[in-house]
């Protein structure tokens, strides 16, 4: 663009030719002129001679002068008078186009030049930006036009002009200096503000209590510690001290975890084997040992004192699942020619789930995966590859709420996608719509929503997100892993006091969904369904490699070989319960949650987070550390979920939770634990409890916390 503008300025300036002596072949000298500056060319004055008889005149064959040929001018000496004898129909297209451009207004030429540069720099991306937002480019063009009109005013200087000073004089035209300076300043300011706001948002979201009050002490403490740790790791002496301290804490934690996990394994009466047996263990002995361990471990979840984990657990249903698994234990969907039944089971499960999500008439399709995490990873991959191929977006971004499941963090980490976190609404605990609108950029490929979210059981405003996704031309994923087999049936039941909003493919902006069949679909662990608006989007989740020496290789999901037995068990679960069976169990679960919610609301010191409509009951406290309540409940045999940001506890109601005895025990134990926690509100939490662990983590930089989490995982994997 600068060269183009400079050339136009030369054409419009008075002619100033400077002769030079040029040595030609053979030792002859002849004068040559520098670039001539001529008045604006009008169509009637174009210096075009008639084409030679041999053929049509081509721009690349036009000599600059009779004595010094050049491919960039007409077939006359550059300083010769302009000829008007050639008819217009014989003029080359190149010359005709240049004549039109040189006669344009400067402002129009500037706008066209900038538009062309942006368009050809990254055409699909900017075309999508224009489609997604009509006011943005118009406002930008208006700003540039205003600045161009005032560029002749000496008092108005661009940032670039100020920085370059005398160097910039004579290099760029005033208009280009003004526009490019403004662009440079705006880009720099945007990047600085973007980093500052992202850091602030991350910290404020993490340390805001349930009343919307920011814990500034925690924010400052975490910020300073993180900065000091990052700086210290770069200093040789300090880094050694830090590593030594962290290693000491890790070693101490390893010993504690080894002791804890050893006790857990001892409860199951298991003998730990360091290596594979030499001669093998008799089959009956193995069977008896497994039966004995299963009886011990089943007592925990059969009592109904677990939050989630086992969602059904009826013995007749388990027998059917185990029988289906045993019958198809050798099947592998990677080989449909050997086991064609695996195709039937998977296709029907996907079709049934798509029908539940109001996608049966719109070409909605999908695949069976190993769980909700893989479904979410595949949805992220499909959107990434689609927008990369169709819109040339190479630095993709996904917008998600701070309450979104950590699976989207894992997906973005694996796929090289930037995850932009936005806060919850402090009153409703839904995703903040204003924050989503502010976070949308030309690189946004998908908005991630939850129905409901795992921590609080709140359904995001998916209808409004759908409208936003359609208007901005981005994808919208609905994480329905938890609510996939609850919300559709709850919507049909019309239970008084329960309002299930639209959340599925009935909304035009929804492009993908994840639905876990191994939760409230009551299938065996290890199955989930990922759904797409159409097969074109699903295609991007596939992996195909045609050049492998082992043959043509293609898989629909991440795994190659997959357990067809789980697919068969999943099909059996959905088929045996049917829609009526799911309706009955959905009513039981939601009414159980409503009864428990009424009782919890009566307990002094506790409050319910948001307005839950599904199966999760989440409560917190502003009077005492509520995580202490979770530790006390665990001593009474309950396994509840401890949450953070804000600190809270939730119970995920299942078929096992429903029943007068379990519900009464929960409320009785909760009241006793709340009273005990309130009395000890000022005391330090007990070592080893969740309250102590989360309290320690909140005051530490993320680096050491991750190291402790890795240590915990190592200890679990140790025999």
mmCIF file of N, CA and C in Angstrom, residues 26 103 195 266 270 323 488 605 679:
data_model
loop_
_atom_site.group_PDB
_atom_site.id
_atom_site.type_symbol
_atom_site.label_atom_id
_atom_site.label_comp_id
_atom_site.label_asym_id
_atom_site.label_seq_id
_atom_site.Cartn_x
_atom_site.Cartn_y
_atom_site.Cartn_z
ATOM 1 N N UNK A 26 28.669 -2.179 -25.848
ATOM 2 C CA UNK A 26 29.474 -1.646 -26.934
ATOM 3 C C UNK A 26 30.159 -0.354 -26.593
ATOM 4 N N UNK A 103 -7.537 8.178 -11.801
ATOM 5 C CA UNK A 103 -8.537 9.239 -11.793
ATOM 6 C C UNK A 103 -9.403 9.217 -10.545
ATOM 7 N N UNK A 195 -3.791 -8.362 27.884
ATOM 8 C CA UNK A 195 -3.027 -9.113 28.881
ATOM 9 C C UNK A 195 -3.435 -8.713 30.293
ATOM 10 N N UNK A 266 -5.888 -52.182 51.982
ATOM 11 C CA UNK A 266 -6.037 -53.198 53.025
ATOM 12 C C UNK A 266 -7.503 -53.459 53.341
ATOM 13 N N UNK A 270 -6.689 -57.062 49.897
ATOM 14 C CA UNK A 270 -5.955 -57.413 48.688
ATOM 15 C C UNK A 270 -4.474 -57.608 49.002
ATOM 16 N N UNK A 323 -24.041 -59.451 31.438
ATOM 17 C CA UNK A 323 -24.286 -60.511 30.457
ATOM 18 C C UNK A 323 -23.987 -60.022 29.045
ATOM 19 N N UNK A 488 -33.992 -33.908 29.032
ATOM 20 C CA UNK A 488 -35.057 -34.138 28.044
ATOM 21 C C UNK A 488 -36.323 -34.714 28.662
ATOM 22 N N UNK A 605 -26.798 -20.851 58.476
ATOM 23 C CA UNK A 605 -25.402 -20.803 58.058
ATOM 24 C C UNK A 605 -25.158 -21.343 56.667
ATOM 25 N N UNK A 679 -19.094 -24.148 65.396
ATOM 26 C CA UNK A 679 -18.456 -23.992 66.700
ATOM 27 C C UNK A 679 -16.944 -23.920 66.577
#
